[in-house]
Coordinates of N, CA and C in Angstrom, one line a residue:
M355 N -5.4 20.7 9.2 CA -6.0 20.2 7.7 C -4.9 19.9 7.0
S356 N -3.9 21.2 6.7 CA -2.9 21.2 5.5 C -1.9 20.3 6.1
E357 N -1.6 20.1 7.3 CA -0.4 19.3 7.9 C -0.8 17.8 7.6
A358 N -2.0 17.4 7.9 CA -2.5 16.0 7.5 C -2.3 15.9 6.0
R359 N -2.9 16.8 5.2 CA -2.8 16.4 4.1 C -1.4 16.3 3.5
E360 N -0.4 16.9 4.0 CA 1.2 16.9 3.8 C 1.7 15.6 4.0
E361 N 1.3 15.2 5.1 CA 1.7 14.0 5.6 C 1.4 12.9 4.8
I362 N -0.2 12.7 4.5 CA -0.6 12.0 3.5 C 0.0 11.8 2.1
L363 N 0.5 13.0 1.6 CA 0.9 13.0 0.3 C 2.8 12.5 0.6
A364 N 3.1 13.0 1.7 CA 4.6 12.6 1.7 C 4.7 11.2 1.7
R365 N 3.5 10.2 2.7 CA 3.6 9.0 2.6 C 3.4 8.4 1.1
V366 N 2.5 8.8 0.3 CA 2.4 8.4 -1.3 C 3.7 8.4 -1.7
R367 N 4.2 9.5 -1.8 CA 5.5 9.7 -2.5 C 6.5 8.6 -2.1
S368 N 6.8 8.4 -0.8 CA 7.7 7.4 -0.1 C 7.4 6.1 -0.7
A369 N 6.1 6.0 -1.1 CA 5.7 4.6 -1.3 C 6.1 4.4 -2.8
L370 N 6.2 5.6 -3.5 CA 6.3 5.3 -5.0 C 7.8 5.7 -5.6
E371 N 8.6 5.8 -4.7 CA 10.0 6.0 -4.7 C 11.0 5.1 -5.5
P372 N 11.3 5.6 -6.7 CA 11.9 4.4 -7.7 C 12.8 3.4 -7.2
D373 N 13.6 3.9 -6.0 CA 14.7 3.1 -5.7 C 14.3 2.0 -4.5
R374 N 12.9 1.8 -4.6 CA 12.4 0.9 -3.4 C 12.8 -0.6 -3.8
P375 N 13.4 -1.5 -3.1 CA 14.0 -2.8 -3.4 C 12.8 -3.5 -4.0
D376 N 13.0 -4.5 -4.8 CA 12.1 -5.3 -5.6 C 11.6 -6.3 -4.6
V377 N 10.4 -6.4 -5.0 CA 9.8 -7.8 -4.1 C 10.1 -9.1 -4.4
P378 N 10.6 -9.9 -3.9 CA 11.1 -11.1 -4.5 C 9.9 -11.9 -4.8
V379 N 10.0 -12.7 -6.0 CA 8.8 -13.5 -6.7 C 9.1 -14.8 -6.2
A380 N 8.4 -15.5 -5.6 CA 8.2 -16.8 -5.2 C 8.6 -17.9 -6.4
T381 N 9.6 -18.8 -6.0 CA 10.1 -19.7 -6.8 C 8.9 -20.7 -7.5
Q382 N 8.6 -20.8 -8.7 CA 7.7 -21.7 -9.3 C 8.0 -22.8 -9.9
P383 N 7.1 -24.1 -9.8 CA 7.6 -25.4 -9.9 C 8.1 -25.5 -11.4
A384 N 9.2 -26.3 -11.8 CA 9.7 -26.1 -13.1 C 8.5 -26.5 -14.2
L385 N 8.5 -25.8 -15.4 CA 7.4 -26.2 -16.4 C 7.8 -27.5 -17.0
A386 N 9.0 -28.1 -16.6 CA 9.5 -29.2 -17.4 C 8.5 -30.5 -16.7
T387 N 8.1 -30.2 -15.6 CA 7.2 -31.1 -14.9 C 5.7 -31.3 -15.3
V388 N 5.5 -30.3 -16.4 CA 3.9 -30.2 -16.9 C 4.2 -30.9 -18.4
D389 N 3.1 -31.3 -18.5 CA 2.7 -32.1 -19.8 C 2.2 -31.1 -20.8
P390 N 3.1 -30.5 -21.9 CA 2.6 -29.5 -22.5 C 1.3 -29.6 -23.2
A391 N 1.1 -31.0 -23.8 CA -0.3 -31.3 -24.6 C -1.5 -31.1 -23.8
A392 N -1.3 -31.8 -22.5 CA -2.5 -31.9 -21.4 C -2.6 -30.3 -21.0
M393 N -1.6 -29.6 -20.9 CA -1.8 -28.0 -20.5 C -2.8 -27.4 -21.6
L394 N -2.4 -27.4 -22.6 CA -3.1 -27.0 -23.7 C -4.6 -27.3 -24.0
E395 N -4.8 -28.6 -23.7 CA -6.2 -29.1 -23.8 C -7.0 -28.7 -22.5
E396 N -6.2 -28.5 -21.4 CA -7.0 -28.1 -20.3 C -7.2 -26.4 -20.3
F397 N -6.4 -25.9 -21.3 CA -6.7 -24.4 -21.2 C -7.9 -24.3 -22.5
L398 N -7.8 -25.0 -23.1 CA -9.3 -25.2 -24.3 C -10.4 -25.2 -23.6
E399 N -10.4 -26.4 -22.5 CA -11.7 -26.6 -21.9 C -12.1 -25.8 -21.0
T400 N -11.2 -25.1 -20.2 CA -11.5 -24.4 -19.2 C -11.9 -23.0 -19.8
T401 N -11.4 -22.4 -21.0 CA -11.6 -21.4 -21.5 C -13.0 -21.4 -22.2
A402 N -13.5 -22.6 -22.5 CA -14.8 -22.8 -22.9 C -15.8 -22.7 -22.1
D403 N -15.1 -23.5 -21.1 CA -16.5 -23.5 -19.6 C -16.9 -21.9 -19.2
Y404 N -16.1 -20.8 -19.6 CA -16.7 -19.6 -19.4 C -17.6 -19.0 -20.4
R405 N -17.9 -19.9 -21.3 CA -18.8 -19.3 -22.3 C -18.1 -18.7 -23.4
A406 N -16.5 -18.7 -23.5 CA -15.9 -18.4 -24.7 C -16.0 -19.5 -25.7
V407 N -15.8 -18.7 -27.1 CA -15.7 -19.7 -28.0 C -14.1 -19.9 -28.2
V408 N -13.7 -21.4 -28.4 CA -12.5 -21.5 -28.6 C -11.9 -22.1 -29.8
E409 N -11.0 -22.1 -30.4 CA -10.5 -23.0 -31.5 C -9.1 -23.0 -31.6
R410 N -8.4 -24.1 -32.1 CA -7.2 -24.2 -32.0 C -6.6 -24.4 -33.5
C411 N -5.4 -23.9 -33.8 CA -4.9 -23.8 -35.4 C -3.5 -23.7 -35.5
P412 N -3.0 -24.3 -36.3 CA -1.5 -23.9 -36.8 C -1.4 -22.7 -37.0
A413 N -0.3 -21.6 -36.8 CA -0.1 -20.2 -36.9 C -0.2 -19.9 -38.3
A414 N 0.1 -20.7 -39.2 CA -0.4 -20.2 -40.8 C -1.8 -20.0 -41.0
E415 N -2.8 -20.6 -40.1 CA -3.9 -20.6 -40.5 C -4.8 -19.3 -39.5
V416 N -3.9 -18.7 -38.7 CA -4.4 -17.7 -37.9 C -5.3 -16.5 -38.8
P417 N -4.7 -16.0 -39.7 CA -5.5 -15.1 -40.8 C -6.9 -15.3 -41.0
A418 N -6.9 -16.7 -41.4 CA -8.1 -17.3 -42.1 C -9.2 -17.5 -40.9
R419 N -8.7 -17.8 -39.6 CA -9.5 -17.8 -38.7 C -10.1 -16.8 -38.0
V420 N -9.2 -16.0 -37.9 CA -9.4 -14.7 -37.4 C -10.7 -14.1 -38.5
A421 N -10.5 -14.1 -39.6 CA -11.6 -13.6 -40.6 C -12.7 -14.3 -40.4
A422 N -12.7 -15.5 -40.1 CA -14.0 -16.5 -40.2 C -14.7 -16.0 -38.8
A423 N -14.1 -15.7 -37.6 CA -14.7 -15.3 -36.7 C -15.2 -14.2 -36.8
L424 N -14.6 -13.1 -37.5 CA -15.3 -11.8 -37.7 C -16.7 -11.9 -38.4
E425 N -16.5 -12.7 -39.6 CA -17.5 -12.9 -40.3 C -18.7 -13.6 -40.0
R426 N -18.3 -14.4 -38.8 CA -19.5 -15.3 -37.8 C -20.0 -14.1 -36.9
Y427 N -19.6 -13.1 -36.3 CA -20.6 -12.2 -35.9 C -20.5 -10.9 -36.5
A428 N -20.8 -11.0 -37.8 CA -21.0 -9.9 -38.8 C -20.3 -8.6 -38.5
A429 N -19.1 -8.8 -38.1 CA -18.4 -7.7 -37.8 C -18.0 -6.8 -39.1
R430 N -18.5 -5.9 -39.3 CA -18.0 -5.0 -40.6 C -16.7 -4.0 -40.3
R431 N -16.6 -3.6 -39.2 CA -15.5 -2.4 -38.8 C -15.0 -2.9 -37.4
V432 N -13.7 -3.0 -37.9 CA -12.7 -3.6 -36.6 C -11.6 -2.7 -36.2
V433 N -11.4 -2.8 -34.9 CA -10.3 -1.8 -34.2 C -9.0 -2.9 -34.3
S434 N -7.9 -2.5 -34.3 CA -6.9 -3.0 -34.2 C -5.7 -2.3 -33.3
P435 N -5.2 -3.0 -32.5 CA -4.0 -2.1 -32.0 C -3.0 -2.2 -32.9
P436 N -2.2 -1.0 -32.6 CA -1.0 -0.4 -33.6 C 0.0 -1.5 -33.7
G437 N 0.2 -2.4 -32.7 CA 1.4 -3.4 -33.0 C 0.7 -4.9 -33.1
L438 N -0.2 -4.8 -33.8 CA -0.8 -6.2 -34.3 C -0.2 -6.8 -35.2
P439 N 0.3 -8.3 -35.2 CA 1.1 -8.9 -36.4 C 0.3 -8.5 -37.7
A440 N 1.2 -7.9 -38.7 CA 0.5 -7.5 -40.1 C -0.3 -8.3 -40.9
D441 N -0.1 -9.8 -40.7 CA -0.9 -10.7 -41.4 C -2.1 -11.1 -40.7
W442 N -2.4 -10.8 -39.6 CA -3.5 -11.5 -39.0 C -5.0 -11.0 -39.3
L443 N -4.8 -9.9 -39.9 CA -6.0 -9.4 -40.6 C -6.1 -9.3 -42.3
T444 N -4.9 -9.9 -42.8 CA -5.1 -10.0 -44.1 C -6.1 -10.5 -44.9
A445 N -6.7 -11.5 -44.2 CA -7.8 -12.3 -44.8 C -9.2 -11.8 -44.8
Y446 N -9.3 -10.4 -43.7 CA -10.3 -10.1 -43.3 C -10.8 -9.2 -44.7
A447 N -12.2 -8.7 -44.6 CA -12.7 -8.2 -46.0 C -13.3 -6.8 -45.5
G448 N -13.6 -6.5 -44.2 CA -14.1 -5.6 -43.8 C -13.1 -4.3 -43.5
E449 N -13.5 -3.3 -42.9 CA -12.8 -2.0 -42.6 C -11.8 -2.3 -41.3
V450 N -10.7 -1.9 -41.4 CA -9.9 -2.1 -40.3 C -9.3 -0.9 -39.8
V451 N -9.6 -0.2 -38.2 CA -9.1 1.1 -37.9 C -8.2 0.7 -37.0
V452 N -7.0 1.2 -37.1 CA -5.8 1.1 -36.2 C -6.0 2.2 -35.1
D453 N -6.3 1.9 -33.7 CA -6.3 2.8 -32.6 C -4.9 3.5 -32.5
E454 N -5.4 5.0 -32.4 CA -4.4 5.9 -32.3 C -5.2 7.0 -31.3
G455 N -5.7 6.2 -30.1 CA -6.2 7.3 -29.2 C -7.9 7.3 -29.4
L456 N -8.4 6.5 -30.1 CA -9.9 6.6 -30.3 C -10.7 6.9 -29.3
S457 N -11.7 7.7 -29.1 CA -12.7 7.9 -27.8 C -13.5 6.9 -27.8
A458 N -13.9 6.7 -26.6 CA -15.1 5.7 -26.1 C -16.1 5.8 -27.1
Y459 N -16.6 7.0 -27.6 CA -17.6 7.0 -28.5 C -17.4 6.4 -30.0
D460 N -16.1 6.6 -30.2 CA -15.6 6.0 -31.6 C -15.5 4.7 -31.6
L461 N -15.1 4.1 -30.4 CA -14.9 2.6 -30.3 C -16.2 1.9 -30.0
D462 N -17.3 2.4 -29.6 CA -18.7 2.0 -29.4 C -19.5 1.9 -30.9
R463 N -18.6 2.6 -31.9 CA -19.2 2.4 -33.1 C -18.6 1.3 -33.8
L464 N -17.6 0.6 -33.3 CA -16.7 -0.3 -34.0 C -17.4 -2.0 -33.5
D465 N -17.3 -2.8 -34.6 CA -17.8 -3.9 -34.2 C -17.3 -5.1 -33.4
A466 N -15.9 -5.0 -33.6 CA -15.2 -5.9 -32.8 C -13.9 -5.4 -32.6
V467 N -12.9 -6.1 -32.0 CA -11.5 -5.8 -31.7 C -10.7 -7.1 -31.9
V468 N -9.7 -7.2 -32.3 CA -8.7 -8.5 -32.6 C -7.5 -7.9 -31.9
T469 N -7.1 -8.6 -31.0 CA -5.8 -8.5 -30.1 C -5.0 -9.6 -29.9
A470 N -3.6 -9.7 -29.6 CA -2.9 -10.7 -29.0 C -3.1 -10.9 -27.5
A471 N -2.1 -11.6 -26.9 CA -2.2 -11.6 -25.6 C -1.1 -11.7 -25.0
A472 N -1.0 -11.7 -23.7 CA 0.6 -11.7 -22.9 C 0.5 -13.1 -22.3
V473 N -0.6 -13.8 -21.7 CA -0.8 -15.0 -21.0 C -1.7 -15.8 -21.3
G474 N -2.2 -17.1 -21.2 CA -3.1 -17.8 -21.1 C -3.1 -18.9 -19.9
I475 N -3.8 -19.0 -19.1 CA -3.8 -19.9 -17.8 C -4.7 -21.0 -18.0
A476 N -4.1 -22.2 -18.1 CA -4.8 -23.3 -18.2 C -5.7 -23.6 -17.1
A477 N -5.3 -23.7 -16.0 CA -6.1 -23.9 -14.8 C -7.5 -23.3 -14.8
T478 N -7.5 -21.9 -15.1 CA -8.4 -21.1 -14.9 C -9.1 -20.7 -16.1
G479 N -8.9 -21.0 -17.1 CA -9.1 -20.4 -18.5 C -9.1 -19.0 -18.7
T480 N -8.1 -18.3 -18.3 CA -8.1 -16.8 -18.1 C -7.2 -16.5 -19.2
I481 N -7.4 -15.3 -19.6 CA -6.5 -14.7 -20.5 C -6.0 -13.4 -20.0
V482 N -4.6 -13.1 -20.0 CA -4.3 -11.9 -19.3 C -3.5 -11.1 -20.3
L483 N -3.9 -9.6 -20.5 CA -3.5 -8.8 -21.6 C -2.2 -7.9 -20.6
D484 N -1.2 -7.5 -21.0 CA -0.1 -6.7 -20.7 C -0.1 -5.4 -21.2
H485 N -0.8 -5.4 -22.0 CA -1.0 -3.9 -23.2 C 0.2 -3.6 -23.7
Q486 N 0.9 -4.4 -24.1 CA 1.9 -4.2 -25.3 C 1.3 -3.8 -26.6
P487 N 2.2 -3.4 -27.5 CA 1.4 -2.9 -28.8 C 0.8 -3.7 -29.5
D488 N 0.9 -4.7 -29.2 CA -0.1 -6.0 -30.1 C -1.2 -6.3 -29.2
Q489 N -1.5 -5.6 -28.1 CA -2.8 -5.8 -27.3 C -3.2 -4.5 -27.5
G490 N -2.6 -3.5 -27.5 CA -3.1 -2.1 -27.2 C -3.6 -1.7 -26.1
R491 N -4.3 -0.3 -26.0 CA -4.7 0.2 -24.6 C -6.0 -0.8 -24.2
R492 N -6.1 -0.4 -22.8 CA -7.2 -1.4 -22.1 C -8.5 -0.8 -22.6
A493 N -8.7 0.0 -23.1 CA -10.2 0.8 -23.6 C -10.8 -0.1 -25.0
I494 N -9.5 -0.5 -25.8 CA -10.1 -1.1 -27.1 C -10.3 -2.6 -26.8
S495 N -10.3 -3.3 -25.8 CA -10.6 -4.7 -25.2 C -11.9 -4.7 -24.4
L496 N -12.0 -3.6 -24.2 CA -13.4 -3.4 -23.2 C -14.7 -2.8 -23.8
V497 N -14.4 -1.9 -25.3 CA -15.7 -1.3 -25.4 C -16.3 -1.9 -26.5
P498 N -15.6 -2.6 -27.4 CA -16.4 -3.4 -28.4 C -17.1 -4.3 -28.1
D499 N -17.9 -4.9 -28.9 CA -19.0 -5.9 -28.4 C -18.5 -7.3 -28.6
V500 N -17.3 -7.2 -29.4 CA -16.7 -8.7 -29.6 C -15.2 -8.7 -29.8
H501 N -14.8 -9.4 -28.9 CA -13.1 -9.6 -28.7 C -12.5 -10.8 -29.2
V502 N -11.9 -10.7 -30.3 CA -11.1 -12.0 -30.9 C -9.7 -11.8 -30.6
C503 N -9.3 -12.8 -29.7 CA -8.0 -12.7 -28.9 C -7.3 -14.0 -29.5
V504 N -6.1 -13.7 -30.0 CA -5.2 -14.9 -30.4 C -4.1 -14.9 -29.4
V505 N -4.1 -16.4 -29.0 CA -3.4 -16.5 -27.7 C -2.0 -17.8 -28.2
R506 N -0.7 -17.3 -28.2 CA 0.3 -18.5 -29.0 C 0.3 -19.2 -27.7
A507 N 0.5 -20.7 -28.2 CA 0.5 -21.9 -27.6 C 1.5 -21.7 -26.4
G508 N 2.8 -20.8 -26.5 CA 4.1 -20.8 -25.8 C 3.4 -20.0 -24.6
Q509 N 2.4 -19.1 -25.0 CA 2.1 -18.1 -23.7 C 0.9 -18.8 -22.8
V510 N 0.8 -20.1 -23.0 CA 0.0 -20.8 -21.9 C 0.6 -21.4 -21.1
V511 N 0.4 -21.1 -19.5 CA 1.1 -21.3 -18.2 C -0.1 -22.5 -17.7
P512 N 0.6 -23.1 -16.6 CA -0.4 -24.1 -15.8 C -1.4 -23.6 -15.0
D513 N -0.8 -22.3 -14.4 CA -1.7 -21.7 -13.2 C -1.3 -20.5 -13.1
V514 N -2.0 -19.8 -11.9 CA -1.8 -18.5 -11.4 C -0.6 -18.0 -11.1
P515 N -0.2 -18.7 -10.0 CA 1.4 -18.6 -9.8 C 2.4 -18.6 -10.9
H516 N 2.2 -19.3 -11.9 CA 3.2 -19.2 -13.0 C 2.9 -17.9 -13.9
A517 N 1.5 -17.8 -13.9 CA 1.1 -16.4 -14.8 C 1.7 -15.1 -14.0
V518 N 1.7 -15.1 -12.7 CA 2.0 -14.1 -12.1 C 3.5 -13.7 -12.2
A519 N 4.4 -14.8 -12.0 CA 5.7 -14.9 -12.4 C 6.0 -14.5 -13.5
A520 N 5.3 -14.9 -14.8 CA 5.5 -14.5 -16.2 C 5.5 -12.9 -16.4
L521 N 4.4 -12.3 -15.7 CA 3.9 -11.1 -15.7 C 4.9 -9.7 -15.0
H522 N 5.7 -10.5 -14.1 CA 6.6 -9.8 -13.2 C 6.9 -8.3 -13.9
A523 N 7.8 -8.7 -15.3 CA 8.4 -7.6 -15.7 C 7.4 -6.4 -16.1
A524 N 6.2 -6.8 -16.4 CA 4.8 -6.0 -16.8 C 4.7 -5.0 -15.7
A525 N 4.7 -6.1 -14.6 CA 4.1 -5.2 -13.3 C 5.1 -4.3 -12.8
R526 N 6.6 -4.6 -12.7 CA 7.4 -3.7 -12.8 C 7.4 -2.4 -13.3
E527 N 7.1 -2.5 -14.8 CA 7.0 -1.5 -15.5 C 5.7 -0.7 -15.2
R528 N 5.0 -1.2 -14.6 CA 3.5 -0.4 -14.1 C 2.8 -0.5 -15.3
R529 N 2.6 -1.6 -16.3 CA 1.7 -1.5 -17.2 C 0.5 -2.1 -16.8
P530 N -0.8 -1.9 -17.3 CA -2.1 -2.3 -16.8 C -1.9 -3.7 -17.1
L531 N -2.9 -4.4 -16.2 CA -2.9 -6.0 -16.5 C -4.5 -6.1 -16.4
T532 N -4.9 -6.7 -17.6 CA -6.4 -7.0 -17.7 C -6.5 -8.6 -17.6
W533 N -7.2 -9.0 -16.7 CA -7.4 -10.4 -16.5 C -8.8 -10.8 -17.2
I534 N -8.8 -11.8 -18.2 CA -10.1 -12.0 -19.0 C -10.5 -13.3 -18.6
S535 N -11.7 -13.7 -18.1 CA -12.2 -15.1 -17.9 C -13.4 -14.9 -18.7
G536 N -13.5 -15.3 -19.7 CA -14.6 -15.4 -20.6 C -15.5 -14.0 -21.0
P537 N -16.4 -14.0 -21.5 CA -17.1 -12.6 -21.9 C -17.6 -11.9 -20.5
S538 N -17.6 -10.8 -20.8 CA -18.2 -9.9 -19.4 C -19.5 -10.2 -19.1
A539 N -19.5 -10.5 -17.8 CA -21.3 -11.0 -17.4 C -21.5 -10.6 -15.7
T540 N -22.4 -10.2 -15.6 CA -22.8 -9.9 -14.2 C -24.5 -10.8 -13.9
S541 N -24.7 -10.6 -12.8 CA -25.9 -10.9 -12.3 C -26.7 -10.1 -11.4
D542 N -28.0 -10.2 -11.7 CA -28.7 -9.2 -10.6 C -29.0 -10.0 -9.3
I543 N -29.9 -9.4 -8.3 CA -30.4 -10.4 -7.3 C -31.1 -11.5 -7.6
E544 N -31.5 -11.4 -8.9 CA -32.4 -12.7 -9.1 C -31.6 -13.7 -9.6
L545 N -30.3 -13.2 -9.8 CA -29.4 -14.2 -10.3 C -29.4 -14.5 -12.0
D546 N -30.1 -13.5 -12.3 CA -30.2 -13.6 -14.0 C -28.9 -12.9 -14.5
R547 N -28.3 -13.8 -15.2 CA -27.3 -13.6 -16.1 C -27.6 -12.4 -17.1
V548 N -26.5 -11.5 -17.4 CA -26.3 -10.4 -18.1 C -25.0 -10.4 -18.5
E549 N -24.7 -10.6 -20.2 CA -23.3 -10.6 -20.7 C -23.1 -9.0 -21.5
G550 N -22.1 -8.8 -21.4 CA -21.6 -7.4 -22.0 C -21.8 -6.3 -21.4
V551 N -22.0 -5.9 -20.2 CA -22.3 -4.8 -19.4 C -21.1 -4.2 -19.1
H552 N -20.0 -4.9 -18.9 CA -18.7 -4.4 -18.2 C -17.5 -4.5 -19.4
G553 N -17.9 -5.0 -20.3 CA -16.9 -5.6 -21.5 C -17.6 -6.1 -22.5
P554 N -16.9 -6.4 -23.5 CA -17.4 -7.4 -24.5 C -18.5 -8.6 -24.0
R555 N -19.4 -8.5 -25.3 CA -20.3 -9.7 -24.9 C -20.0 -11.0 -25.3
T556 N -19.1 -10.9 -26.3 CA -18.4 -12.1 -27.0 C -17.0 -12.2 -26.9
L557 N -16.4 -13.4 -26.5 CA -15.1 -13.7 -26.3 C -14.7 -14.7 -27.3
H558 N -13.8 -14.7 -28.3 CA -13.5 -15.7 -29.2 C -12.0 -15.7 -29.1
V559 N -11.8 -17.0 -29.0 CA -10.0 -17.0 -28.6 C -9.6 -18.2 -29.8
V560 N -8.4 -17.9 -30.1 CA -7.9 -18.6 -31.3 C -6.5 -18.9 -30.8
L561 N -6.5 -20.4 -30.3 CA -5.1 -20.7 -29.7 C -4.3 -21.1 -30.9
S562 N -3.2 -20.4 -31.1 CA -2.3 -20.6 -32.2 C -0.8 -21.7 -31.9
D563 N -0.8 -22.4 -32.5 CA 0.2 -23.7 -32.2 C 1.7 -23.1 -33.0
D564 N 2.3 -22.2 -32.7 CA 3.3 -21.4 -32.8 C 4.7 -21.4 -31.8

């Protein structure tokens, strides 16, 4: 039994060796062949198809749009990742709690979370977080009931292959990747849809034209 255990652990260690060769990334079609305006419109449409609330605004209006979204959901206490742009919550009148390792219990007592994003995918309406400082730990985007996510227009890509290529550096650094397609939802054997079981019940996306 001990020999089998050591063999398994040796294989795991071998697979995790830091000097393993890079896995080649397939070459993707040039973004020059994509109509940026059409791609952004597709992102808005497909994201809304997943029952997310979606709006678009100039970068200068992001603080007001975020504050209005939080007011819409009666969010009085909001958690923020430590690296969120400083101005995004300046128009919000409620309490902002900066995450510094809050417990799941503490997070559950907050009304909403505001984060940035790493990538938006037009073809699927998916938002990907790679948990840089402006997005924070995975837990803060999963426990609060409302997630307000700001996606910059320059972060939107046409499809999943382009998203995988854009996230290659994050994967190489072994950062977690959270793929979000609408609010958290599941259904039972009767196909009754229930939202908010495995994550936020409400996803509100602000697409910033910057």
